[in-house]
Amino acid sequence: QRFHRPGAWAFMDMLEAGNPPLSFSESKTQLALWAVMAQPFHLGNDVRNTTAELLAVFNNAELVSAVQDPLGQMGARVSMSAGELDGQQVWARTLSDNSRLIVLLNADPTNPADVCVAL
């Protein structure tokens, strides 16, 4: 995080959202993680073949605003269930207006779960 700030950006590469074999849910998850990590949306798919449903996510004003937040602070994972990467995770990032961008992630595709956080 100390190297990620306006004028000096970590770069997680382009998004695969919208490319097979990613599902719509997996594409939304990748977009959420890129947003919490303050990454630019470098789309790696052919937007001419993108579904209207995914285009709506790409163009979500709140999501784009968070990605372009001038504070440019990279988020971090703040918790995960039982120390397991394939379990439930909570990610957070502070925005310039001192609000927080929170991502609740269930990284276990075989076990649907409720992910909760006290705000």
Coordinates of C-alpha atoms in Angstrom, one line a residue:
Q1 CA 0.0 0.0 0.0
R2 CA 2.8 2.4 0.7
F3 CA 3.7 2.5 -3.1
H4 CA 0.1 2.9 -4.3
R5 CA -1.0 6.5 -4.4
P6 CA -1.8 9.2 -7.0
G7 CA 1.1 9.3 -9.4
A8 CA 2.4 5.9 -8.4
W9 CA 0.0 3.0 -9.0
A10 CA 0.3 -0.7 -8.5
F11 CA -1.1 -2.5 -11.6
M12 CA -3.0 -5.8 -11.3
D13 CA -3.2 -6.1 -15.1
M14 CA -6.3 -6.1 -17.3
L15 CA -9.7 -7.4 -16.3
E16 CA -10.9 -10.8 -17.6
A17 CA -14.5 -9.9 -16.7
G18 CA -16.8 -10.8 -19.6
N19 CA -14.4 -13.4 -21.1
P20 CA -15.2 -17.1 -21.0
P21 CA -15.1 -19.1 -18.9
L22 CA -16.0 -16.5 -16.3
S23 CA -19.6 -16.4 -15.3
F24 CA -21.5 -13.2 -14.7
S25 CA -21.0 -13.6 -10.9
E26 CA -17.3 -14.2 -11.3
S27 CA -17.0 -11.2 -13.5
K28 CA -18.8 -9.0 -10.9
T29 CA -16.4 -10.4 -8.3
Q30 CA -13.4 -9.5 -10.3
L31 CA -14.7 -5.9 -10.8
A32 CA -15.4 -5.5 -7.1
L33 CA -11.9 -6.6 -6.2
W34 CA -10.3 -4.3 -8.8
A35 CA -12.4 -1.4 -7.3
V36 CA -11.4 -2.1 -3.7
M37 CA -7.8 -2.3 -4.8
A38 CA -8.1 1.1 -6.6
Q39 CA -7.2 -0.4 -10.0
P40 CA -8.1 1.1 -13.4
F41 CA -10.7 -0.9 -15.4
H42 CA -8.5 -2.0 -18.3
L43 CA -11.1 -4.2 -20.0
G44 CA -9.6 -7.4 -21.6
N45 CA -12.8 -8.4 -23.3
D46 CA -14.4 -7.5 -26.6
V47 CA -17.0 -4.9 -25.5
R48 CA -19.0 -5.4 -28.7
N49 CA -19.9 -8.9 -27.5
T50 CA -20.5 -8.0 -23.8
T51 CA -23.9 -8.6 -22.4
A52 CA -26.1 -5.7 -21.5
E53 CA -26.1 -7.0 -17.9
L54 CA -22.3 -6.8 -17.7
L55 CA -22.2 -3.4 -19.5
A56 CA -24.5 -2.1 -16.8
V57 CA -22.0 -3.2 -14.2
F58 CA -19.0 -1.7 -16.2
N59 CA -20.9 1.6 -16.3
N60 CA -22.2 1.7 -12.8
A61 CA -21.7 5.3 -11.6
E62 CA -20.9 4.4 -8.0
L63 CA -18.4 1.7 -9.0
V64 CA -16.7 4.0 -11.5
S65 CA -16.6 6.8 -8.9
A66 CA -15.0 4.6 -6.4
V67 CA -12.3 3.4 -8.9
Q68 CA -11.6 7.0 -9.8
D69 CA -11.6 8.3 -6.2
P70 CA -8.9 11.0 -5.9
L71 CA -7.4 9.6 -2.7
G72 CA -6.3 6.6 -4.6
Q73 CA -5.8 4.5 -1.5
M74 CA -5.5 0.8 -2.2
G75 CA -7.8 -1.4 -0.1
A76 CA -6.8 -4.5 1.8
R77 CA -8.3 -7.7 3.1
V78 CA -9.4 -7.0 6.7
S79 CA -10.6 -10.5 7.6
M80 CA -11.1 -14.0 6.3
S81 CA -12.8 -17.0 7.8
A82 CA -10.6 -19.4 9.7
G83 CA -7.5 -18.1 7.8
E84 CA -8.7 -19.8 4.7
L85 CA -8.3 -18.1 1.3
D86 CA -11.2 -20.2 -0.1
G87 CA -13.6 -19.1 2.6
Q88 CA -15.3 -15.8 3.4
Q89 CA -13.3 -12.6 3.2
V90 CA -13.9 -8.9 3.9
W91 CA -12.0 -6.2 2.0
A92 CA -12.1 -2.5 2.7
R93 CA -10.8 0.8 1.2
T94 CA -11.0 4.4 2.5
L95 CA -12.3 6.9 0.0
S96 CA -11.5 10.6 -0.2
D97 CA -14.8 11.6 1.6
N98 CA -13.7 9.3 4.5
S99 CA -16.4 6.8 3.5
R100 CA -15.5 3.1 3.0
L101 CA -15.8 0.8 0.1
I102 CA -16.5 -2.7 1.5
V103 CA -16.4 -5.9 -0.5
L104 CA -17.9 -9.1 1.1
L105 CA -16.5 -12.1 -0.7
N106 CA -17.4 -15.8 -0.5
A107 CA -14.4 -17.4 -2.3
D108 CA -15.8 -20.9 -1.9
P109 CA -17.8 -21.8 -5.1
T110 CA -19.1 -25.0 -3.6
N111 CA -20.5 -23.6 -0.3
P112 CA -22.9 -20.6 -0.5
A113 CA -22.6 -18.6 2.6
D114 CA -23.8 -15.4 4.3
V115 CA -20.9 -13.0 4.8
C116 CA -21.6 -10.3 7.4
V117 CA -19.6 -7.4 8.8
A118 CA -20.3 -5.0 11.6
L119 CA -20.1 -1.4 10.4

